[in-house]
Amino acid sequence: MKKRKWQAFWFVIIVGIIALIGGEKVSADDILTLRYPLNLYNNFGNKAKKTGKILPKGSSWKVGIVNVTKDNYVWYCVGTSKGVDIYTAEKLPFIRDTTFKTAVYSLPNKNAVKSTQVLEANTSWKVFNSKYANGVIWYQVGGKQWITLDRAIGEATYTLYLYSPAKLYNGYGDARTDTGQVLKKGSSWKYRIKKRGEDGSWWYQVGKNQWVTENNTYNQLLNTAGLNGGYNIRLLHQVPVYDQPNYDAKNTWITLPKQTAQKVFAQKNYDHLVWYQVGNKQWISPGLEATRGWFKKSRDISFPILMYHDFQGEWNDWQVTPQEFARHLTWLKSWNYYSLTPEEAYYVLTTQREPANNVVWLTMDDGYRSWYTQIASILRTQKINATGFQITSDVGLNDSLTIDQLNEMQAKDNFNVQSHTVTHSSLTAVSPTQLYREVTNSKDFLDSHFGYDIIALAYPYGHQNQSIQKIASDAGYWMGLGMQGGLANINYGLYNLPRIVVAPRQTIETFSNILQTGQK
């Protein structure tokens, strides 16, 4: 009750002051915002007399006239009462707060030269002098350094130069709406405010609620006039658009966003790279972007795909100890092996390119909790990529990983999750309905939980046939992995890739041999 009485008291006092002086209470961004309470006077300088009223700390006021007297007082006219001007005053030097990024001028004049210095928003500055010119209050914060808190003049402006065409939006980030207008390449635009979108992209306000970004993910301008038919492909990463499908292609400065479906009207192969037509004289090659800097080979590449399971501290036919696993990784590092991600494995198989002379794909099946408790720290320390094929119905149950643990491993431990079906049933022994669900539902589950496309399927027990391979392809997988032994090569087919089961208690000599030959 006491709190409400005091709130009511101050409300009456402030309303009374406003009524007395006929002033206008304005927003905190406007001319004068009080850091502390100030007296009201019915004149300024030697003629000033206190009215007995006080303007409260934190209030903001429209100022009509400013006078600086010889005794270093700055007098602000904040209204009138019965035809008499009403003033409040501050003694120099005093502190003024910026509420926005504030430009610094060489003179108290909006046409004066701006310095390169900008005062950050929400900072405090000592004022040594004040001037009033053409309805604007100026504050001197240093030698030939003047600012104004009139936003229209004082807010710092910058220039955005567009190196490629850019769409104009109302709003920014996820709240944006397309205006249908495009700003020309080479044009420049003044802006005062820039904001970060949800994905980290910078957005620039170039007009009233008009925003633009240099991130070409939001500026794609595909010309599909006259192109018919087509099919969709999924882009795992953002991809630049080129004017032709070969090494002479020029970048159009359009970039298509990651994790999106893109319509394709034609397809061409050039030097073992697939190019997709997405518009008139507009082509993309995800493989080109993924393999930049890789070594080109004159032959199809063969490499080992190693297959692990559990990593508890005891041996059995499917269980390697953490100490053995660490020794394997140390040996791989000592021989300069590069460990592939699923996407990289796909491009090694399909482009005759590889990121290093020795490559290996480390995989593990089933989703054991020991991945998290026993070997995650080893992967992190060694900085080696590994792929876990997860049984989705086991997530969070018994000795299996939880979604949070899988997410943590992917964020910290050079780890990637792919599909090992829903229930780990032999796909050659189930009904057609269950077969479809095992393959597609596991992918849908993992896609939705991890926010990226699942592209690889490990067949339980290695059981599969051509019909199962087609279902995997139709579901959107890029590769299918078995466990028949041998080095992976495109000649096996992308949905029949062999893996080598890593048995416990192998000598390093045996481990070295299976990497080179694919055989135990």
Short mmCIF file of C-alpha atoms in Angstrom, two decimals, residues 5-513:
data_model
loop_
_atom_site.label_atom_id
_atom_site.label_comp_id
_atom_site.label_asym_id
_atom_site.label_seq_id
_atom_site.Cartn_x
_atom_site.Cartn_y
_atom_site.Cartn_z
CA LYS A 5 0.77 5.94 -2.36
CA TRP A 6 4.28 7.16 -3.22
CA GLN A 7 3.75 6.28 -6.92
CA ALA A 8 0.57 8.33 -6.93
CA PHE A 9 2.32 11.24 -5.17
CA TRP A 10 5.12 11.48 -7.72
CA PHE A 11 2.67 11.15 -10.60
CA VAL A 12 0.74 14.20 -9.33
CA ILE A 13 3.93 16.23 -8.84
CA ILE A 14 5.27 15.52 -12.35
CA VAL A 15 1.93 16.23 -14.01
CA GLY A 16 1.75 19.48 -12.03
CA ILE A 17 5.17 20.59 -13.25
CA ILE A 18 4.26 19.90 -16.88
CA ALA A 19 1.03 21.83 -16.51
CA LEU A 20 2.83 24.74 -14.81
CA ILE A 21 5.49 25.30 -17.46
CA GLY A 22 3.45 24.34 -20.52
CA GLY A 23 6.38 22.15 -21.57
CA GLU A 24 6.42 18.93 -23.55
CA LYS A 25 7.70 15.66 -22.07
CA VAL A 26 9.46 13.74 -24.84
CA SER A 27 11.21 10.44 -25.44
CA ALA A 28 14.54 9.63 -23.79
CA ASP A 29 16.30 9.92 -27.17
CA ASP A 30 15.35 13.62 -27.50
CA ILE A 31 17.11 16.83 -26.53
CA LEU A 32 17.65 16.90 -22.75
CA THR A 33 17.52 13.91 -20.40
CA LEU A 34 18.28 14.63 -16.75
CA ARG A 35 20.91 12.57 -14.91
CA TYR A 36 19.85 14.24 -11.64
CA PRO A 37 17.01 16.51 -10.40
CA LEU A 38 17.18 20.18 -11.51
CA ASN A 39 15.45 23.33 -10.22
CA LEU A 40 13.03 25.33 -12.34
CA TYR A 41 13.54 29.13 -12.73
CA ASN A 42 11.37 31.87 -14.18
CA ASN A 43 14.33 33.46 -16.01
CA PHE A 44 18.02 32.76 -16.58
CA GLY A 45 21.35 34.20 -15.41
CA ASN A 46 21.28 37.05 -12.88
CA LYS A 47 17.54 37.46 -13.31
CA ALA A 48 16.74 33.85 -12.47
CA LYS A 49 14.37 33.15 -9.59
CA LYS A 50 13.49 29.68 -8.35
CA THR A 51 9.89 28.62 -8.88
CA GLY A 52 10.08 26.07 -6.09
CA LYS A 53 9.52 23.24 -8.54
CA ILE A 54 12.03 20.49 -9.43
CA LEU A 55 12.35 18.41 -12.61
CA PRO A 56 12.86 14.76 -11.59
CA LYS A 57 15.92 12.68 -12.41
CA GLY A 58 15.50 10.61 -15.58
CA SER A 59 12.88 12.84 -17.20
CA SER A 60 13.38 14.19 -20.74
CA TRP A 61 12.40 17.65 -22.00
CA LYS A 62 12.04 19.57 -25.23
CA VAL A 63 14.33 22.62 -25.18
CA GLY A 64 13.50 25.92 -26.87
CA ILE A 65 16.48 28.21 -26.16
CA VAL A 66 19.92 27.64 -24.61
CA ASN A 67 22.08 30.32 -22.99
CA VAL A 68 25.57 29.94 -21.50
CA THR A 69 26.38 32.60 -18.88
CA LYS A 70 29.80 33.79 -17.75
CA ASP A 71 29.56 31.85 -14.50
CA ASN A 72 29.60 28.64 -16.64
CA TYR A 73 25.93 27.78 -16.24
CA VAL A 74 24.03 26.36 -19.20
CA TRP A 75 20.39 27.52 -19.10
CA TYR A 76 17.71 25.55 -20.95
CA CYS A 77 14.30 27.02 -21.72
CA VAL A 78 11.90 24.11 -21.21
CA GLY A 79 8.54 25.86 -21.45
CA THR A 80 6.47 28.92 -20.48
CA SER A 81 4.18 29.85 -17.60
CA LYS A 82 1.79 32.81 -17.98
CA GLY A 83 3.86 34.16 -20.85
CA VAL A 84 7.16 33.88 -18.98
CA ASP A 85 9.92 31.52 -20.12
CA ILE A 86 10.79 28.78 -17.62
CA TYR A 87 14.40 27.53 -17.37
CA THR A 88 16.49 24.88 -15.74
CA ALA A 89 20.27 25.00 -15.49
CA GLU A 90 23.44 22.89 -15.24
CA LYS A 91 26.89 24.10 -14.23
CA LEU A 92 29.81 23.28 -16.53
CA PRO A 93 31.46 20.85 -16.64
CA PHE A 94 28.72 18.26 -16.39
CA ILE A 95 28.10 14.76 -17.67
CA ARG A 96 25.98 13.92 -20.68
CA ASP A 97 24.92 10.37 -21.68
CA THR A 98 24.66 9.09 -25.25
CA THR A 99 21.64 6.94 -26.08
CA PHE A 100 22.86 6.00 -29.58
CA LYS A 101 26.14 5.89 -31.50
CA THR A 102 26.96 9.57 -31.72
CA ALA A 103 28.94 11.37 -34.44
CA VAL A 104 31.64 13.87 -33.43
CA TYR A 105 31.76 17.22 -35.31
CA SER A 106 34.60 19.73 -35.54
CA LEU A 107 32.21 22.67 -34.87
CA PRO A 108 28.72 23.05 -33.35
CA ASN A 109 27.14 23.02 -36.79
CA LYS A 110 25.44 20.20 -38.69
CA ASN A 111 27.36 21.21 -41.82
CA ALA A 112 30.72 21.00 -40.05
CA VAL A 113 33.23 18.26 -40.81
CA LYS A 114 32.59 14.97 -39.02
CA SER A 115 35.59 13.26 -37.48
CA THR A 116 36.14 9.52 -37.78
CA GLN A 117 35.52 9.23 -34.05
CA VAL A 118 32.18 7.88 -32.89
CA LEU A 119 30.95 7.81 -29.30
CA GLU A 120 29.40 4.48 -28.41
CA ALA A 121 25.77 4.28 -27.29
CA ASN A 122 25.05 4.33 -23.56
CA THR A 123 28.35 5.96 -22.59
CA SER A 124 28.93 9.07 -20.46
CA TRP A 125 31.03 12.12 -21.44
CA LYS A 126 32.18 15.28 -19.66
CA VAL A 127 30.82 18.46 -21.28
CA PHE A 128 33.03 21.61 -21.20
CA ASN A 129 30.86 24.00 -23.20
CA SER A 130 27.44 24.19 -24.85
CA LYS A 131 25.99 26.07 -27.80
CA TYR A 132 22.53 26.46 -29.28
CA ALA A 133 22.32 26.86 -33.06
CA ASN A 134 19.37 26.55 -35.43
CA GLY A 135 17.27 24.75 -32.84
CA VAL A 136 19.97 22.23 -31.92
CA ILE A 137 21.87 21.93 -28.61
CA TRP A 138 25.56 21.16 -29.01
CA TYR A 139 27.95 19.90 -26.34
CA GLN A 140 31.73 20.27 -26.46
CA VAL A 141 33.38 17.08 -25.22
CA GLY A 142 36.96 17.98 -26.27
CA GLY A 143 39.00 20.37 -28.39
CA LYS A 144 37.10 20.85 -31.67
CA GLN A 145 34.92 17.91 -30.66
CA TRP A 146 31.21 18.65 -30.53
CA ILE A 147 28.20 16.35 -30.31
CA THR A 148 24.44 16.73 -30.33
CA LEU A 149 21.87 14.33 -28.92
CA ASP A 150 19.35 15.32 -31.57
CA ARG A 151 19.12 11.91 -33.25
CA ALA A 152 18.42 13.29 -36.73
CA ILE A 153 21.78 15.07 -36.74
CA GLY A 154 23.88 13.49 -34.04
CA GLU A 155 23.48 9.81 -34.76
CA ALA A 156 26.57 8.47 -36.51
CA THR A 157 26.05 7.53 -40.16
CA TYR A 158 28.03 5.00 -42.19
CA THR A 159 28.17 4.04 -45.85
CA LEU A 160 27.35 0.57 -47.14
CA TYR A 161 28.79 -0.21 -50.60
CA LEU A 162 27.09 -3.08 -52.40
CA TYR A 163 29.43 -5.36 -54.33
CA SER A 164 26.48 -7.43 -55.57
CA PRO A 165 22.73 -6.84 -55.96
CA ALA A 166 20.81 -6.94 -52.70
CA LYS A 167 17.14 -7.40 -51.91
CA LEU A 168 15.39 -4.75 -49.85
CA TYR A 169 13.39 -6.06 -46.90
CA ASN A 170 10.95 -4.66 -44.38
CA GLY A 171 12.44 -5.80 -41.08
CA TYR A 172 15.52 -7.95 -40.65
CA GLY A 173 16.49 -11.51 -39.76
CA ASP A 174 13.66 -13.99 -39.33
CA ALA A 175 11.12 -11.13 -39.09
CA ARG A 176 11.91 -9.84 -42.60
CA THR A 177 9.42 -9.54 -45.47
CA ASP A 178 10.53 -9.09 -49.09
CA THR A 179 9.59 -5.68 -50.58
CA GLY A 180 10.19 -6.91 -54.13
CA GLN A 181 12.80 -4.18 -54.66
CA VAL A 182 16.46 -4.85 -55.48
CA LEU A 183 19.32 -2.43 -54.78
CA LYS A 184 21.82 -2.28 -57.63
CA LYS A 185 25.34 -3.65 -57.55
CA GLY A 186 27.80 -0.77 -57.06
CA SER A 187 25.31 1.49 -55.29
CA SER A 188 26.08 2.97 -51.86
CA TRP A 189 23.67 3.59 -48.99
CA LYS A 190 23.78 5.59 -45.77
CA TYR A 191 22.82 3.78 -42.59
CA ARG A 192 22.87 4.55 -38.89
CA ILE A 193 21.79 1.24 -37.40
CA LYS A 194 22.97 -2.31 -38.01
CA LYS A 195 21.67 -5.42 -36.28
CA ARG A 196 22.68 -9.08 -36.14
CA GLY A 197 20.16 -11.63 -37.37
CA GLU A 198 19.54 -14.98 -35.72
CA ASP A 199 22.21 -16.65 -37.90
CA GLY A 200 24.84 -13.97 -37.18
CA SER A 201 24.38 -12.05 -40.45
CA TRP A 202 24.65 -8.24 -40.28
CA TRP A 203 21.60 -6.26 -41.42
CA TYR A 204 21.73 -2.52 -42.24
CA GLN A 205 18.83 -0.08 -41.94
CA VAL A 206 18.89 2.12 -45.05
CA GLY A 207 15.40 3.63 -44.65
CA LYS A 208 12.38 3.57 -42.40
CA ASN A 209 12.02 -0.13 -41.56
CA GLN A 210 14.00 -0.88 -44.72
CA TRP A 211 16.84 -3.32 -44.26
CA VAL A 212 19.50 -4.91 -46.44
CA THR A 213 22.21 -7.52 -45.85
CA GLU A 214 25.43 -8.39 -47.66
CA ASN A 215 24.83 -12.07 -46.94
CA ASN A 216 23.90 -13.37 -50.39
CA THR A 217 21.99 -16.21 -48.78
CA TYR A 218 19.15 -13.66 -48.59
CA ASN A 219 19.85 -12.03 -51.98
CA GLN A 220 19.47 -14.91 -54.40
CA LEU A 221 18.18 -13.64 -57.71
CA LEU A 222 17.74 -16.70 -59.88
CA ASN A 223 16.43 -16.22 -63.43
CA THR A 224 14.30 -19.28 -64.25
CA ALA A 225 12.29 -17.76 -67.10
CA GLY A 226 11.55 -20.33 -69.80
CA LEU A 227 12.92 -23.27 -67.78
CA ASN A 228 10.46 -26.10 -67.18
CA GLY A 229 10.33 -29.36 -65.27
CA GLY A 230 13.19 -30.13 -62.99
CA TYR A 231 13.70 -31.88 -59.65
CA ASN A 232 14.94 -30.87 -56.19
CA ILE A 233 18.31 -31.46 -54.57
CA ARG A 234 19.22 -30.74 -50.95
CA LEU A 235 22.12 -28.38 -50.20
CA LEU A 236 24.10 -29.28 -47.08
CA HIS A 237 26.12 -26.04 -47.24
CA GLN A 238 25.67 -22.65 -48.84
CA VAL A 239 26.77 -22.77 -52.47
CA PRO A 240 27.80 -19.94 -54.86
CA VAL A 241 26.16 -19.69 -58.29
CA TYR A 242 28.36 -19.63 -61.43
CA ASP A 243 27.61 -18.62 -65.02
CA GLN A 244 28.67 -21.94 -66.65
CA PRO A 245 29.44 -25.54 -65.61
CA ASN A 246 33.26 -25.71 -65.89
CA TYR A 247 36.51 -24.29 -64.52
CA ASP A 248 36.14 -21.12 -66.64
CA ALA A 249 32.97 -20.24 -64.74
CA LYS A 250 32.61 -16.80 -63.17
CA ASN A 251 30.99 -16.24 -59.81
CA THR A 252 27.64 -14.42 -60.15
CA TRP A 253 27.82 -13.29 -56.47
CA ILE A 254 24.60 -15.13 -55.76
CA THR A 255 24.80 -17.69 -52.94
CA LEU A 256 22.16 -20.32 -52.20
CA PRO A 257 21.54 -21.03 -48.50
CA LYS A 258 22.48 -24.25 -46.69
CA GLN A 259 19.99 -26.91 -45.61
CA THR A 260 17.50 -25.96 -48.32
CA ALA A 261 15.92 -27.73 -51.28
CA GLN A 262 16.92 -26.24 -54.64
CA LYS A 263 15.14 -26.87 -57.94
CA VAL A 264 17.40 -28.18 -60.71
CA PHE A 265 16.59 -27.97 -64.44
CA ALA A 266 19.61 -29.75 -65.94
CA GLN A 267 22.73 -31.64 -64.89
CA LYS A 268 26.21 -31.90 -66.43
CA ASN A 269 29.39 -33.74 -65.44
CA TYR A 270 32.71 -31.98 -65.83
CA ASP A 271 35.98 -33.53 -64.64
CA HIS A 272 34.15 -35.88 -62.25
CA LEU A 273 32.20 -32.98 -60.74
CA VAL A 274 28.42 -32.72 -61.05
CA TRP A 275 27.02 -29.32 -62.02
CA TYR A 276 23.34 -28.43 -61.62
CA GLN A 277 21.51 -25.74 -63.59
CA VAL A 278 19.38 -23.61 -61.24
CA GLY A 279 18.61 -20.75 -63.67
CA ASN A 280 19.53 -19.25 -67.03
CA LYS A 281 23.36 -19.15 -67.10
CA GLN A 282 23.24 -20.05 -63.43
CA TRP A 283 24.96 -23.25 -62.25
CA ILE A 284 26.08 -24.72 -58.95
CA SER A 285 28.49 -27.52 -58.03
CA PRO A 286 28.34 -28.52 -54.35
CA GLY A 287 31.19 -30.97 -55.01
CA LEU A 288 33.43 -28.19 -56.31
CA GLU A 289 32.96 -26.20 -53.11
CA ALA A 290 33.41 -29.23 -50.84
CA THR A 291 36.68 -30.31 -52.50
CA ARG A 292 38.49 -26.99 -52.91
CA GLY A 293 42.17 -27.53 -52.12
CA TRP A 294 41.92 -31.31 -52.42
CA PHE A 295 44.33 -33.47 -54.46
CA LYS A 296 43.10 -34.60 -57.89
CA LYS A 297 43.82 -38.25 -58.70
CA SER A 298 43.97 -39.91 -62.10
CA ARG A 299 42.11 -43.00 -60.85
CA ASP A 300 39.22 -43.98 -58.64
CA ILE A 301 40.21 -43.76 -54.97
CA SER A 302 40.02 -46.68 -52.54
CA PHE A 303 40.11 -46.17 -48.78
CA PRO A 304 39.26 -48.09 -45.58
CA ILE A 305 36.02 -47.60 -43.65
CA LEU A 306 36.67 -48.90 -40.12
CA MET A 307 33.79 -50.24 -38.05
CA TYR A 308 33.74 -50.19 -34.23
CA HIS A 309 30.98 -50.91 -31.73
CA ASP A 310 31.25 -50.68 -27.93
CA PHE A 311 34.17 -49.29 -25.89
CA GLN A 312 33.78 -50.70 -22.39
CA GLY A 313 36.86 -51.66 -20.43
CA GLU A 314 36.72 -55.39 -21.30
CA TRP A 315 37.14 -57.43 -24.46
CA ASN A 316 34.56 -59.34 -26.47
CA ASP A 317 34.05 -59.91 -30.20
CA TRP A 318 32.43 -56.47 -30.67
CA GLN A 319 34.16 -54.47 -27.97
CA VAL A 320 37.47 -52.62 -28.20
CA THR A 321 38.88 -51.05 -25.05
CA PRO A 322 39.33 -47.26 -24.89
CA GLN A 323 43.09 -47.82 -24.60
CA GLU A 324 43.15 -49.81 -27.86
CA PHE A 325 41.06 -47.16 -29.60
CA ALA A 326 43.46 -44.43 -28.43
CA ARG A 327 46.44 -46.43 -29.79
CA HIS A 328 44.67 -46.78 -33.16
CA LEU A 329 44.12 -43.04 -33.38
CA THR A 330 47.70 -42.29 -32.35
CA TRP A 331 48.96 -44.59 -35.12
CA LEU A 332 46.66 -42.91 -37.68
CA LYS A 333 47.95 -39.48 -36.67
CA SER A 334 51.58 -40.63 -36.85
CA TRP A 335 51.05 -41.80 -40.44
CA ASN A 336 49.23 -38.59 -41.42
CA TYR A 337 45.83 -40.18 -42.00
CA TYR A 338 42.96 -37.76 -42.58
CA SER A 339 39.67 -38.89 -40.99
CA LEU A 340 36.68 -38.19 -43.22
CA THR A 341 33.22 -36.89 -42.43
CA PRO A 342 30.30 -38.62 -44.23
CA GLU A 343 30.03 -35.79 -46.77
CA GLU A 344 33.78 -35.86 -47.42
CA ALA A 345 33.67 -39.64 -47.89
CA TYR A 346 30.96 -39.18 -50.51
CA TYR A 347 33.03 -36.65 -52.46
CA VAL A 348 36.20 -38.77 -52.27
CA LEU A 349 34.21 -41.59 -53.86
CA THR A 350 32.55 -39.49 -56.57
CA THR A 351 35.08 -36.81 -57.61
CA GLN A 352 38.51 -38.55 -57.75
CA ARG A 353 39.70 -36.00 -55.20
CA GLU A 354 40.88 -36.42 -51.62
CA PRO A 355 42.02 -34.02 -48.88
CA ALA A 356 45.19 -36.00 -48.10
CA ASN A 357 47.21 -38.91 -49.48
CA ASN A 358 45.98 -41.20 -46.69
CA VAL A 359 42.28 -41.08 -45.79
CA VAL A 360 40.11 -43.22 -43.54
CA TRP A 361 36.48 -43.10 -42.43
CA LEU A 362 36.02 -44.06 -38.76
CA THR A 363 32.54 -45.41 -38.00
CA MET A 364 30.87 -47.03 -35.00
CA ASP A 365 27.48 -48.72 -34.73
CA ASP A 366 24.48 -48.93 -32.40
CA GLY A 367 24.74 -45.84 -30.16
CA TYR A 368 26.45 -47.18 -27.02
CA ARG A 369 26.80 -44.80 -24.08
CA SER A 370 30.50 -45.69 -23.93
CA TRP A 371 30.97 -43.44 -26.95
CA TYR A 372 30.21 -40.54 -24.64
CA THR A 373 31.80 -41.82 -21.42
CA GLN A 374 34.91 -43.52 -22.82
CA ILE A 375 36.02 -42.19 -26.21
CA ALA A 376 34.56 -38.69 -26.70
CA SER A 377 37.52 -37.13 -24.87
CA ILE A 378 39.93 -39.20 -27.01
CA LEU A 379 38.37 -37.88 -30.24
CA ARG A 380 38.49 -34.35 -28.84
CA THR A 381 42.15 -34.62 -27.84
CA GLN A 382 43.27 -36.27 -31.09
CA LYS A 383 41.05 -33.97 -33.22
CA ILE A 384 39.94 -36.90 -35.37
CA ASN A 385 36.52 -37.17 -37.06
CA ALA A 386 34.25 -40.12 -36.33
CA THR A 387 30.73 -41.12 -37.37
CA GLY A 388 28.23 -42.86 -35.13
CA PHE A 389 25.39 -44.91 -36.67
CA GLN A 390 22.50 -44.64 -34.19
CA ILE A 391 19.58 -47.04 -33.63
CA THR A 392 16.83 -44.47 -33.13
CA SER A 393 14.45 -46.57 -31.00
CA ASP A 394 17.28 -47.04 -28.46
CA VAL A 395 17.94 -43.33 -27.90
CA GLY A 396 17.87 -42.64 -24.16
CA LEU A 397 17.24 -46.27 -23.19
CA ASN A 398 19.37 -48.71 -21.20
CA ASP A 399 23.03 -48.31 -22.18
CA SER A 400 22.35 -46.04 -25.17
CA LEU A 401 23.07 -42.37 -25.71
CA THR A 402 20.59 -39.59 -25.08
CA ILE A 403 19.83 -36.81 -27.54
CA ASP A 404 21.65 -34.33 -25.28
CA GLN A 405 24.76 -36.53 -25.21
CA LEU A 406 24.72 -36.92 -29.00
CA ASN A 407 24.33 -33.18 -29.43
CA GLU A 408 27.21 -32.51 -27.04
CA MET A 409 29.50 -34.91 -28.89
CA GLN A 410 28.67 -33.30 -32.21
CA ALA A 411 29.37 -29.84 -30.78
CA LYS A 412 32.68 -30.71 -29.08
CA ASP A 413 34.15 -34.00 -30.28
CA ASN A 414 34.49 -34.02 -34.11
CA PHE A 415 31.52 -36.38 -34.14
CA ASN A 416 28.70 -36.88 -36.66
CA VAL A 417 25.52 -38.96 -36.25
CA GLN A 418 24.00 -41.04 -39.07
CA SER A 419 21.29 -43.73 -39.32
CA HIS A 420 21.37 -47.40 -38.25
CA THR A 421 17.58 -47.87 -38.75
CA VAL A 422 14.83 -47.74 -36.13
CA THR A 423 15.07 -51.17 -34.42
CA HIS A 424 18.23 -52.82 -35.87
CA SER A 425 16.19 -55.53 -37.60
CA SER A 426 17.64 -57.45 -40.55
CA LEU A 427 16.26 -55.50 -43.51
CA THR A 428 16.12 -58.64 -45.70
CA ALA A 429 13.83 -60.40 -43.18
CA VAL A 430 11.14 -57.78 -42.47
CA SER A 431 7.92 -56.94 -44.31
CA PRO A 432 7.95 -54.25 -47.03
CA THR A 433 6.03 -51.92 -44.70
CA GLN A 434 8.49 -52.34 -41.85
CA LEU A 435 11.43 -52.07 -44.26
CA TYR A 436 10.18 -48.68 -45.43
CA ARG A 437 9.68 -47.49 -41.84
CA GLU A 438 13.09 -48.72 -40.68
CA VAL A 439 14.84 -46.76 -43.41
CA THR A 440 12.76 -43.59 -43.60
CA ASN A 441 11.58 -43.09 -40.00
CA SER A 442 15.10 -43.26 -38.59
CA LYS A 443 16.23 -40.61 -41.05
CA ASP A 444 13.26 -38.37 -40.25
CA PHE A 445 13.93 -38.72 -36.51
CA LEU A 446 17.60 -37.77 -36.79
CA ASP A 447 16.97 -35.01 -39.36
CA SER A 448 14.48 -33.35 -37.01
CA HIS A 449 16.63 -33.62 -33.88
CA PHE A 450 19.96 -32.51 -35.31
CA GLY A 451 18.98 -29.93 -37.93
CA TYR A 452 20.98 -31.36 -40.83
CA ASP A 453 20.37 -33.96 -43.54
CA ILE A 454 21.28 -37.55 -42.64
CA ILE A 455 23.08 -38.90 -45.72
CA ALA A 456 24.44 -42.33 -44.71
CA LEU A 457 22.70 -45.58 -43.67
CA ALA A 458 24.49 -48.53 -42.06
CA TYR A 459 22.58 -51.76 -42.78
CA PRO A 460 22.07 -53.87 -39.60
CA TYR A 461 24.24 -57.01 -39.83
CA GLY A 462 25.24 -55.78 -43.30
CA HIS A 463 22.08 -57.37 -44.75
CA GLN A 464 20.83 -55.65 -47.90
CA ASN A 465 19.98 -56.16 -51.56
CA GLN A 466 19.26 -54.00 -54.61
CA SER A 467 15.65 -53.34 -53.56
CA ILE A 468 16.83 -52.09 -50.15
CA GLN A 469 19.49 -49.94 -51.84
CA LYS A 470 16.78 -48.28 -53.99
CA ILE A 471 14.61 -47.58 -50.93
CA ALA A 472 17.62 -45.97 -49.24
CA SER A 473 18.29 -43.84 -52.30
CA ASP A 474 14.63 -42.80 -52.59
CA ALA A 475 14.60 -41.85 -48.88
CA GLY A 476 17.38 -39.32 -49.49
CA TYR A 477 20.47 -41.21 -48.31
CA TRP A 478 23.63 -40.66 -50.37
CA MET A 479 25.37 -43.86 -49.24
CA GLY A 480 24.65 -47.30 -47.75
CA LEU A 481 27.28 -49.17 -45.70
CA GLY A 482 27.65 -52.89 -45.11
CA MET A 483 30.29 -54.93 -43.25
CA GLN A 484 31.67 -57.33 -45.86
CA GLY A 485 35.30 -56.22 -45.65
CA GLY A 486 37.50 -54.60 -48.31
CA LEU A 487 38.49 -51.07 -49.26
CA ALA A 488 35.65 -48.75 -50.26
CA ASN A 489 35.62 -47.73 -53.92
CA ILE A 490 33.03 -46.22 -56.24
CA ASN A 491 32.99 -49.50 -58.19
CA TYR A 492 31.15 -51.18 -55.30
CA GLY A 493 28.31 -48.66 -55.75
CA LEU A 494 27.42 -45.92 -53.30
CA TYR A 495 24.81 -48.12 -51.56
CA ASN A 496 27.02 -51.20 -51.20
CA LEU A 497 30.12 -49.79 -49.52
CA PRO A 498 32.24 -52.29 -47.56
CA ARG A 499 33.43 -51.76 -44.01
CA ILE A 500 36.15 -53.50 -42.02
CA VAL A 501 35.19 -54.74 -38.55
CA VAL A 502 37.93 -53.80 -36.07
CA ALA A 503 38.35 -56.73 -33.71
CA PRO A 504 39.78 -56.47 -30.19
CA ARG A 505 43.38 -57.36 -29.26
CA GLN A 506 44.77 -56.67 -32.73
CA THR A 507 48.43 -55.88 -33.01
CA ILE A 508 49.41 -52.58 -34.59
CA GLU A 509 50.86 -54.59 -37.50
CA THR A 510 47.44 -56.19 -38.10
CA PHE A 511 45.74 -52.80 -37.79
CA SER A 512 48.17 -51.33 -40.32
CA ASN A 513 47.54 -54.22 -42.72
#
